[in-house]
Short mmCIF file of C-alpha atoms and ligand atoms in Angstrom, two decimals:
data_model
loop_
_atom_site.label_atom_id
_atom_site.label_comp_id
_atom_site.label_asym_id
_atom_site.label_seq_id
_atom_site.Cartn_x
_atom_site.Cartn_y
_atom_site.Cartn_z
CA MET A 26 -129.42 -64.23 79.43
CA ASN A 27 -126.44 -65.29 77.36
CA ILE A 28 -125.66 -68.53 75.60
CA ASN A 29 -122.25 -70.12 76.00
CA GLU A 30 -120.31 -69.68 72.77
CA GLU A 31 -117.50 -72.10 73.69
CA ARG A 32 -119.87 -74.86 74.74
CA LEU A 33 -121.90 -74.41 71.54
CA TRP A 34 -118.79 -74.54 69.36
CA LYS A 35 -117.55 -77.67 71.09
CA SER A 36 -120.87 -79.35 70.24
CA VAL A 37 -120.50 -78.38 66.59
CA ASN A 38 -117.11 -80.09 66.54
CA ASP A 39 -118.23 -83.11 68.56
CA LEU A 40 -121.11 -83.85 66.21
CA ALA A 41 -118.97 -83.17 63.09
CA ALA A 42 -116.52 -85.83 64.34
CA ILE A 43 -119.26 -88.45 63.87
CA THR A 44 -118.69 -88.75 60.11
CA VAL A 45 -117.96 -91.50 57.64
CA GLU A 46 -114.21 -91.96 57.84
CA GLY A 47 -112.33 -90.57 54.85
CA GLN A 48 -115.49 -88.80 53.58
CA PRO A 49 -115.94 -85.62 55.59
CA TRP A 50 -118.53 -84.54 56.61
CA THR A 51 -120.94 -87.27 55.76
CA ARG A 52 -123.75 -88.49 57.97
CA ARG A 53 -126.43 -89.69 55.62
CA SER A 54 -129.93 -90.32 56.94
CA PHE A 55 -130.81 -93.92 57.84
CA THR A 56 -127.20 -95.05 58.30
CA GLU A 57 -125.31 -96.33 61.29
CA LYS A 58 -123.44 -92.99 61.52
CA TYR A 59 -126.71 -91.09 61.57
CA ASN A 60 -127.96 -93.21 64.46
CA GLN A 61 -124.66 -92.66 66.27
CA GLY A 62 -124.93 -88.90 65.85
CA ARG A 63 -128.43 -88.97 67.25
CA GLU A 64 -127.37 -91.11 70.22
CA TRP A 65 -124.86 -88.38 70.98
CA LEU A 66 -127.56 -85.73 70.63
CA ILE A 67 -130.02 -87.59 72.88
CA LYS A 68 -127.33 -87.83 75.57
CA GLN A 69 -126.66 -84.06 75.35
CA MET A 70 -130.38 -83.30 75.47
CA LYS A 71 -130.87 -85.43 78.58
CA GLU A 72 -127.94 -83.73 80.29
CA SER A 73 -129.62 -80.40 79.48
CA GLY A 74 -132.66 -81.33 81.49
CA LEU A 75 -134.88 -82.10 78.50
CA SER A 76 -137.24 -85.02 78.47
CA VAL A 77 -136.30 -86.83 75.29
CA ARG A 78 -138.21 -89.16 73.05
CA MET A 79 -138.14 -90.39 69.50
CA ASP A 80 -141.48 -90.25 67.71
CA GLU A 81 -142.94 -92.68 65.15
CA ALA A 82 -141.14 -90.92 62.28
CA SER A 83 -137.84 -91.20 64.24
CA ASN A 84 -137.74 -87.45 64.90
CA VAL A 85 -135.70 -86.74 68.05
CA ILE A 86 -137.62 -84.43 70.37
CA GLY A 87 -136.31 -82.86 73.56
CA ARG A 88 -138.91 -81.02 75.64
CA ARG A 89 -138.68 -78.49 78.43
CA GLU A 90 -141.98 -77.77 80.18
CA GLY A 91 -143.32 -74.25 80.55
CA THR A 92 -145.11 -72.70 83.51
CA ASP A 93 -148.43 -72.81 81.63
CA SER A 94 -149.01 -76.40 80.64
CA SER A 95 -152.08 -75.47 78.59
CA LEU A 96 -149.99 -73.66 75.97
CA PRO A 97 -148.82 -75.33 72.78
CA PRO A 98 -145.03 -75.53 72.57
CA ILE A 99 -142.56 -73.31 70.80
CA VAL A 100 -140.64 -75.66 68.51
CA ILE A 101 -137.03 -75.08 67.49
CA GLY A 102 -136.00 -77.49 64.79
CA SER A 103 -133.64 -78.43 62.00
CA HIS A 104 -131.77 -81.60 60.98
CA THR A 105 -128.53 -83.51 61.61
CA ASP A 106 -128.36 -85.52 58.38
CA THR A 107 -125.99 -84.31 55.64
CA VAL A 108 -125.67 -84.66 51.87
CA PRO A 109 -122.80 -86.93 50.70
CA ASP A 110 -119.50 -85.07 51.29
CA GLY A 111 -121.56 -82.45 53.06
CA GLY A 112 -120.78 -79.91 55.71
CA ARG A 113 -120.67 -79.39 59.45
CA PHE A 114 -123.33 -76.66 59.68
CA ASP A 115 -126.26 -77.21 57.30
CA GLY A 116 -129.10 -78.18 59.64
CA ILE A 117 -126.66 -79.09 62.39
CA ALA A 118 -126.16 -75.48 63.52
CA GLY A 119 -129.92 -75.13 63.99
CA VAL A 120 -130.32 -78.24 66.11
CA LEU A 121 -127.29 -77.38 68.23
CA ALA A 122 -128.59 -73.81 68.65
CA GLY A 123 -131.72 -75.38 70.15
CA LEU A 124 -129.59 -77.61 72.34
CA GLU A 125 -127.55 -74.62 73.55
CA ILE A 126 -130.74 -72.74 74.40
CA ALA A 127 -131.96 -75.72 76.44
CA ARG A 128 -128.61 -75.85 78.24
CA THR A 129 -128.73 -72.14 79.03
CA LEU A 130 -132.26 -72.30 80.41
CA HIS A 131 -131.39 -75.42 82.42
CA GLU A 132 -128.20 -73.94 83.83
CA GLN A 133 -129.95 -70.75 84.91
CA ASN A 134 -132.95 -72.70 86.14
CA ILE A 135 -135.38 -70.66 84.08
CA GLN A 136 -138.78 -71.96 83.10
CA LEU A 137 -140.48 -69.97 80.34
CA LYS A 138 -144.22 -69.66 80.02
CA TYR A 139 -144.36 -71.88 76.94
CA PRO A 140 -143.09 -75.44 76.69
CA ILE A 141 -140.12 -75.67 74.32
CA GLU A 142 -139.38 -78.56 72.01
CA ILE A 143 -135.99 -78.95 70.35
CA VAL A 144 -136.40 -81.21 67.31
CA ASP A 145 -133.95 -83.02 65.06
CA PHE A 146 -136.21 -83.80 62.12
CA THR A 147 -135.54 -87.07 60.29
CA ALA A 148 -133.90 -86.95 56.84
CA GLU A 149 -134.30 -83.35 55.74
CA GLU A 150 -131.91 -83.78 52.82
CA PRO A 151 -133.04 -85.87 49.84
CA SER A 152 -132.62 -89.41 51.12
CA GLU A 153 -131.65 -92.56 49.21
CA TYR A 154 -135.44 -93.10 48.94
CA GLY A 155 -135.92 -90.03 46.79
CA LEU A 156 -137.69 -88.03 49.46
CA SER A 157 -136.61 -85.06 51.57
CA THR A 158 -138.01 -83.53 54.80
CA VAL A 159 -139.25 -86.97 55.82
CA GLY A 160 -139.68 -86.23 59.54
CA SER A 161 -141.38 -82.87 59.18
CA ARG A 162 -143.66 -84.36 56.48
CA ALA A 163 -144.80 -86.90 59.02
CA TRP A 164 -145.86 -84.07 61.34
CA SER A 165 -147.76 -82.21 58.61
CA ALA A 166 -149.46 -85.39 57.26
CA ASN A 167 -147.55 -85.18 54.00
CA LEU A 168 -145.92 -88.60 54.28
CA SER A 169 -148.20 -90.97 52.41
CA GLU A 170 -148.30 -94.78 52.36
CA GLU A 171 -146.98 -94.62 48.83
CA MET A 172 -143.94 -92.58 49.95
CA LEU A 173 -143.26 -95.07 52.73
CA SER A 174 -142.95 -97.75 50.06
CA TYR A 175 -140.30 -95.84 48.06
CA THR A 176 -137.16 -97.97 47.81
CA ASP A 177 -133.43 -97.31 47.70
CA SER A 178 -131.12 -98.97 45.15
CA ASN A 179 -131.00 -102.14 47.33
CA GLY A 180 -134.76 -102.46 47.37
CA GLN A 181 -135.11 -101.50 51.00
CA THR A 182 -138.21 -99.37 51.69
CA LEU A 183 -138.40 -96.03 53.45
CA ARG A 184 -140.68 -97.74 55.93
CA GLU A 185 -137.87 -100.16 56.81
CA ALA A 186 -135.38 -97.30 56.97
CA ILE A 187 -137.51 -95.35 59.45
CA ALA A 188 -137.70 -98.48 61.62
CA PHE A 189 -133.91 -98.81 61.40
CA ALA A 190 -133.60 -95.20 62.61
CA GLY A 191 -135.73 -96.10 65.65
CA GLY A 192 -139.17 -95.01 64.45
CA ASN A 193 -142.42 -96.93 64.26
CA PRO A 194 -143.61 -96.52 60.65
CA ASP A 195 -146.73 -98.64 61.16
CA GLN A 196 -148.05 -96.04 63.64
CA ILE A 197 -146.66 -93.03 61.81
CA GLN A 198 -149.97 -91.16 61.80
CA ASN A 199 -149.69 -90.90 65.60
CA CYS A 200 -146.90 -88.31 65.35
CA ARG A 201 -148.98 -85.92 63.26
CA ARG A 202 -149.39 -82.49 64.75
CA GLU A 203 -152.59 -80.59 64.30
CA LYS A 204 -152.69 -77.09 62.92
CA GLY A 205 -152.57 -74.79 65.93
CA SER A 206 -150.80 -77.33 68.15
CA ILE A 207 -147.52 -75.42 67.86
CA SER A 208 -147.34 -71.80 69.08
CA LEU A 209 -144.34 -70.89 66.96
CA TYR A 210 -141.79 -72.74 64.87
CA LEU A 211 -138.29 -71.26 64.58
CA GLU A 212 -135.27 -72.49 62.67
CA MET A 213 -131.76 -71.09 62.55
CA HIS A 214 -129.81 -72.12 59.47
CA ILE A 215 -126.71 -71.17 57.50
CA GLU A 216 -127.73 -69.04 54.54
CA GLN A 217 -126.23 -71.39 51.95
CA GLY A 218 -125.76 -68.40 49.68
CA PRO A 219 -123.67 -65.22 49.41
CA VAL A 220 -126.18 -62.43 50.27
CA LEU A 221 -125.27 -61.86 53.94
CA LEU A 222 -121.56 -61.85 53.12
CA HIS A 223 -122.08 -59.56 50.17
CA GLN A 224 -123.98 -57.07 52.32
CA ASN A 225 -121.63 -57.40 55.31
CA ALA A 226 -124.50 -58.55 57.50
CA LYS A 227 -124.11 -60.78 60.54
CA LEU A 228 -127.69 -62.08 60.72
CA GLY A 229 -130.60 -62.40 58.36
CA VAL A 230 -134.30 -62.41 59.09
CA VAL A 231 -135.88 -64.65 56.50
CA SER A 232 -138.83 -63.02 54.77
CA GLY A 233 -140.08 -66.33 53.38
CA ILE A 234 -139.15 -69.34 51.30
CA VAL A 235 -139.33 -69.00 47.57
CA GLY A 236 -141.90 -70.70 45.41
CA ILE A 237 -140.64 -72.60 42.37
CA GLN A 238 -142.13 -72.85 38.89
CA ARG A 239 -140.53 -75.37 36.51
CA TYR A 240 -141.00 -75.71 32.76
CA LYS A 241 -139.78 -78.05 30.06
CA VAL A 242 -139.36 -76.44 26.64
CA THR A 243 -138.90 -78.46 23.46
CA VAL A 244 -137.67 -76.73 20.31
CA ASP A 245 -138.04 -78.61 17.03
CA GLY A 246 -135.99 -77.49 14.04
CA LEU A 247 -134.81 -79.39 11.02
CA PRO A 248 -131.69 -81.59 11.27
CA ASN A 249 -129.57 -81.28 8.17
CA HIS A 250 -126.02 -81.53 6.82
CA ALA A 251 -123.80 -78.99 8.60
CA GLY A 252 -121.61 -78.54 5.52
CA THR A 253 -124.06 -78.21 2.69
CA THR A 254 -126.84 -76.10 4.25
CA PRO A 255 -126.23 -72.34 3.90
CA MET A 256 -126.74 -70.17 6.98
CA ASN A 257 -129.92 -68.55 5.66
CA LEU A 258 -131.58 -71.90 4.92
CA ARG A 259 -131.34 -73.44 8.37
CA ASN A 260 -133.88 -74.23 11.07
CA ASP A 261 -131.37 -74.66 13.86
CA ALA A 262 -133.04 -75.78 17.10
CA LEU A 263 -129.95 -75.13 19.21
CA THR A 264 -129.39 -71.48 18.31
CA ALA A 265 -133.10 -70.84 18.86
CA ALA A 266 -133.01 -72.55 22.26
CA ALA A 267 -129.84 -70.66 23.18
CA GLU A 268 -131.57 -67.38 22.43
CA MET A 269 -134.48 -68.49 24.61
CA ALA A 270 -132.14 -69.25 27.52
CA LEU A 271 -130.66 -65.76 27.18
CA ALA A 272 -134.16 -64.30 27.02
CA LEU A 273 -134.95 -65.95 30.37
CA GLU A 274 -131.85 -64.37 31.88
CA THR A 275 -132.89 -60.96 30.56
CA GLU A 276 -136.42 -61.31 31.97
CA ALA A 277 -135.16 -62.29 35.46
CA ASN A 278 -132.58 -59.47 35.42
CA GLN A 279 -135.31 -56.84 35.52
CA THR A 280 -136.17 -55.14 38.80
CA PHE A 281 -139.31 -56.46 40.46
CA GLU A 282 -141.00 -55.91 43.84
CA GLN A 283 -139.16 -59.00 45.14
CA PRO A 284 -135.90 -60.73 44.11
CA VAL A 285 -136.26 -63.45 41.51
CA VAL A 286 -133.85 -65.98 40.05
CA ALA A 287 -134.27 -68.06 36.90
CA THR A 288 -132.09 -70.89 35.64
CA VAL A 289 -131.88 -73.18 32.65
CA GLY A 290 -130.30 -76.19 34.38
CA VAL A 291 -130.73 -78.94 31.79
CA PHE A 292 -130.08 -78.57 28.10
CA ASN A 293 -130.30 -81.59 25.77
CA ASN A 294 -129.29 -81.30 22.16
CA PHE A 295 -130.27 -83.83 19.43
CA PRO A 296 -128.71 -85.54 17.63
CA ASN A 297 -125.65 -83.86 19.24
CA ALA A 298 -123.25 -84.64 16.40
CA SER A 299 -120.56 -82.27 15.19
CA ASN A 300 -121.59 -82.31 11.54
CA VAL A 301 -125.37 -82.15 11.98
CA ILE A 302 -127.45 -79.00 12.39
CA PRO A 303 -129.31 -79.56 15.67
CA GLY A 304 -132.85 -80.77 14.93
CA LYS A 305 -134.22 -80.74 18.44
CA VAL A 306 -133.43 -79.28 21.84
CA GLU A 307 -135.13 -79.91 25.17
CA PHE A 308 -134.38 -77.69 28.10
CA TYR A 309 -135.65 -77.43 31.66
CA LEU A 310 -135.89 -74.16 33.50
CA GLU A 311 -137.02 -72.95 36.88
CA ILE A 312 -138.04 -69.57 38.25
CA ARG A 313 -137.92 -68.86 41.99
CA SER A 314 -139.21 -65.95 44.04
CA ILE A 315 -141.00 -65.32 47.28
CA SER A 316 -143.60 -63.46 45.21
CA GLU A 317 -145.73 -65.73 43.06
CA ASN A 318 -146.78 -62.66 41.11
CA VAL A 319 -143.15 -62.03 40.17
CA ILE A 320 -142.74 -65.66 39.13
CA ASP A 321 -145.77 -65.22 36.87
CA LEU A 322 -144.43 -61.98 35.38
CA VAL A 323 -141.07 -63.56 34.52
CA ALA A 324 -142.77 -66.66 33.12
CA GLU A 325 -145.16 -64.59 30.99
CA GLY A 326 -142.37 -62.40 29.62
CA PHE A 327 -140.24 -65.44 28.86
CA LEU A 328 -143.00 -67.39 27.13
CA LYS A 329 -143.79 -64.40 24.95
CA LYS A 330 -140.16 -64.24 23.87
CA VAL A 331 -140.14 -67.99 23.21
CA ASP A 332 -142.95 -67.51 20.71
CA GLU A 333 -141.22 -64.53 19.07
CA ILE A 334 -137.92 -66.41 18.73
CA THR A 335 -139.74 -69.50 17.42
CA LYS A 336 -141.40 -67.41 14.71
CA LYS A 337 -138.28 -65.46 13.82
CA ARG A 338 -136.13 -68.59 13.48
CA ASP A 339 -138.80 -70.71 11.82
CA VAL A 340 -138.76 -73.56 14.35
CA GLN A 341 -141.53 -75.07 16.50
CA ASN A 342 -141.87 -75.09 20.27
CA SER A 343 -143.85 -76.87 22.90
CA VAL A 344 -143.87 -75.76 26.52
CA GLU A 345 -144.82 -77.97 29.45
CA ASN A 346 -145.48 -76.64 32.93
CA ILE A 347 -143.79 -79.35 35.01
CA SER A 348 -144.37 -78.25 38.58
CA ARG A 349 -145.27 -75.37 40.79
CA SER A 350 -144.67 -75.10 44.50
CA GLY A 351 -146.03 -72.13 46.36
CA SER A 352 -143.90 -69.74 48.38
CA ILE A 353 -144.03 -69.36 52.13
CA VAL A 354 -144.28 -65.90 53.53
CA VAL A 355 -143.23 -65.16 57.10
CA SER A 356 -145.87 -63.06 58.88
CA ASP A 357 -145.16 -59.44 59.80
CA GLU A 358 -145.54 -60.34 63.52
CA VAL A 359 -142.89 -63.05 63.37
CA LYS A 360 -140.56 -60.89 61.26
CA LYS A 361 -140.88 -58.09 63.82
CA LEU A 362 -140.10 -60.51 66.66
CA LEU A 363 -137.02 -61.80 64.83
CA HIS A 364 -135.76 -58.35 63.80
CA GLU A 365 -135.82 -57.28 67.44
CA ALA A 366 -134.17 -60.50 68.59
CA CYS A 367 -131.46 -60.24 65.92
CA ASN A 368 -130.82 -56.53 66.48
CA ASN A 369 -130.35 -57.24 70.19
CA ALA A 370 -127.71 -59.83 69.31
CA ALA A 371 -125.86 -58.34 66.33
CA ASP A 372 -125.01 -55.03 64.66
CA SER A 373 -125.95 -55.61 61.08
CA VAL A 374 -129.18 -57.40 60.31
CA ILE A 375 -130.88 -57.63 56.94
CA GLU A 376 -134.01 -59.29 55.62
CA LEU A 377 -133.79 -61.80 52.80
CA PRO A 378 -135.74 -64.65 51.26
CA SER A 379 -134.58 -68.25 51.42
CA GLY A 380 -133.83 -69.66 47.99
CA ALA A 381 -133.74 -73.19 49.37
CA GLY A 382 -136.38 -75.32 51.05
CA HIS A 383 -136.24 -76.39 54.70
CA ASP A 384 -138.23 -78.26 57.35
CA THR A 385 -139.84 -74.84 57.84
CA ASN A 386 -141.81 -75.51 54.61
CA GLN A 387 -143.73 -78.36 56.26
CA MET A 388 -144.02 -76.55 59.60
CA SER A 389 -145.64 -73.59 57.89
CA LEU A 390 -148.70 -75.82 57.37
CA LEU A 391 -149.05 -76.16 61.15
CA ALA A 392 -147.81 -73.00 62.81
CA PRO A 393 -146.49 -69.47 62.38
CA VAL A 394 -142.87 -69.93 61.25
CA GLY A 395 -139.69 -67.88 61.24
CA MET A 396 -136.07 -68.40 60.26
CA ILE A 397 -132.80 -66.76 61.11
CA PHE A 398 -129.87 -67.04 58.69
CA ILE A 399 -126.22 -66.86 59.60
CA PRO A 400 -123.49 -66.25 56.99
CA CYS A 401 -121.45 -69.11 55.56
CA LYS A 402 -117.96 -68.75 54.12
CA ASP A 403 -117.91 -67.86 50.42
CA GLY A 404 -121.64 -68.53 50.42
CA ARG A 405 -120.89 -72.21 49.97
CA SER A 406 -122.83 -75.20 51.26
CA HIS A 407 -123.35 -78.92 50.53
CA CYS A 408 -119.59 -79.36 50.24
CA PRO A 409 -116.81 -80.30 52.69
CA GLU A 410 -115.61 -76.66 52.74
CA GLU A 411 -118.95 -75.42 54.12
CA TRP A 412 -118.06 -73.16 57.03
CA ALA A 413 -119.63 -70.77 59.49
CA GLU A 414 -117.66 -68.67 61.93
CA LYS A 415 -117.86 -69.51 65.62
CA ASP A 416 -119.15 -66.07 66.60
CA ASP A 417 -121.78 -66.08 63.86
CA VAL A 418 -123.16 -69.43 65.06
CA ALA A 419 -123.26 -67.90 68.56
CA LEU A 420 -124.98 -64.68 67.39
CA GLY A 421 -127.68 -66.64 65.59
CA THR A 422 -128.22 -68.81 68.65
CA GLN A 423 -128.40 -65.79 70.93
CA ALA A 424 -130.95 -64.19 68.59
CA LEU A 425 -133.03 -67.38 68.68
CA LEU A 426 -132.96 -67.35 72.49
CA ASN A 427 -133.89 -63.64 72.52
CA ALA A 428 -136.84 -64.42 70.28
CA ILE A 429 -138.31 -67.19 72.40
CA ILE A 430 -137.87 -65.17 75.59
CA GLU A 431 -139.61 -62.21 73.98
CA PHE A 432 -142.38 -64.43 72.61
CA SER A 433 -142.86 -66.03 76.01
ZN1 ZN B 515 -130.52 -77.75 55.89
#
């Protein structure tokens, strides 16, 4: 059974055309454009024989019944909202892959054993209300009353925004899904990174989604006159902090059982004046890996070096563990299913972790999950230049269809 590449590609272009004028390709959640895009999607879903509804969290759900009505559905999901000046593929490709699968099954009049639900989850990207994965959070009971009262810069609440999108926030608990109520959750997504390109691979089976550990490090030295203080009599907080940042890079550059990345993304120097020896530096760092053990190893190695550098340079440090989010590991069964499905669709398939979060994070609390990555041009995403090739979008969609047929 083959999907229709031309029809799929036309949908990518049709949805991309629903963008804020003069600001391609922007369709922010909870805006008029977003609603327009979803009206288009609902129309396409209905024409594909799906029964369509919007749930209390304003998730758009198109359902095709299976031959065994007692089975929980296979859910194929992603999102149609974009970041400002975003792209035409992030999230969108996954929803339209689901749509194309529904069209193919409808056209060939095939009913699988399992019901299938194609879902456009509400506001996956960080919204104006400071929250991401809003719709999938509602399913996994991770959307609290407090979150619903978050406001945007105009003072409008997320609760009001969900109502504007067509949801029913007062009854939001009704759209929760129980653990075990979904047979399998699958998401196709552009990689948003350079690994597939770099390895000349057409498709990627995602091994999991990385966990993230974040720290804040404060280095206290002694501010002093930059002209009168000799080099050997300084307690320079900036040079110490710089050495620490390099030490983090060295730690993460070692070879571990799983890939790991570490980044110092914020670096604040005080007093930040050209003739003053820096007296204080604050920096924020994060470490990401699919293996929490590897995260711990890099963190331990780094913190040891922080203490050594602090001693050697005669400064003080304080380290604060800001946050930790656990990784999601795709089960061997689902990986096997997806490897077969991808190998039947494309020549070169690799396995790789996802360095970014997705609706899959929330779904992993409810169901076995799996993701397929397709390459994106220059590994770029969240920018107007974001691009995936027509045949790659088709290969990923075909692999997704192969997977649900095999599973069924
Ligand atoms: Zn996305």
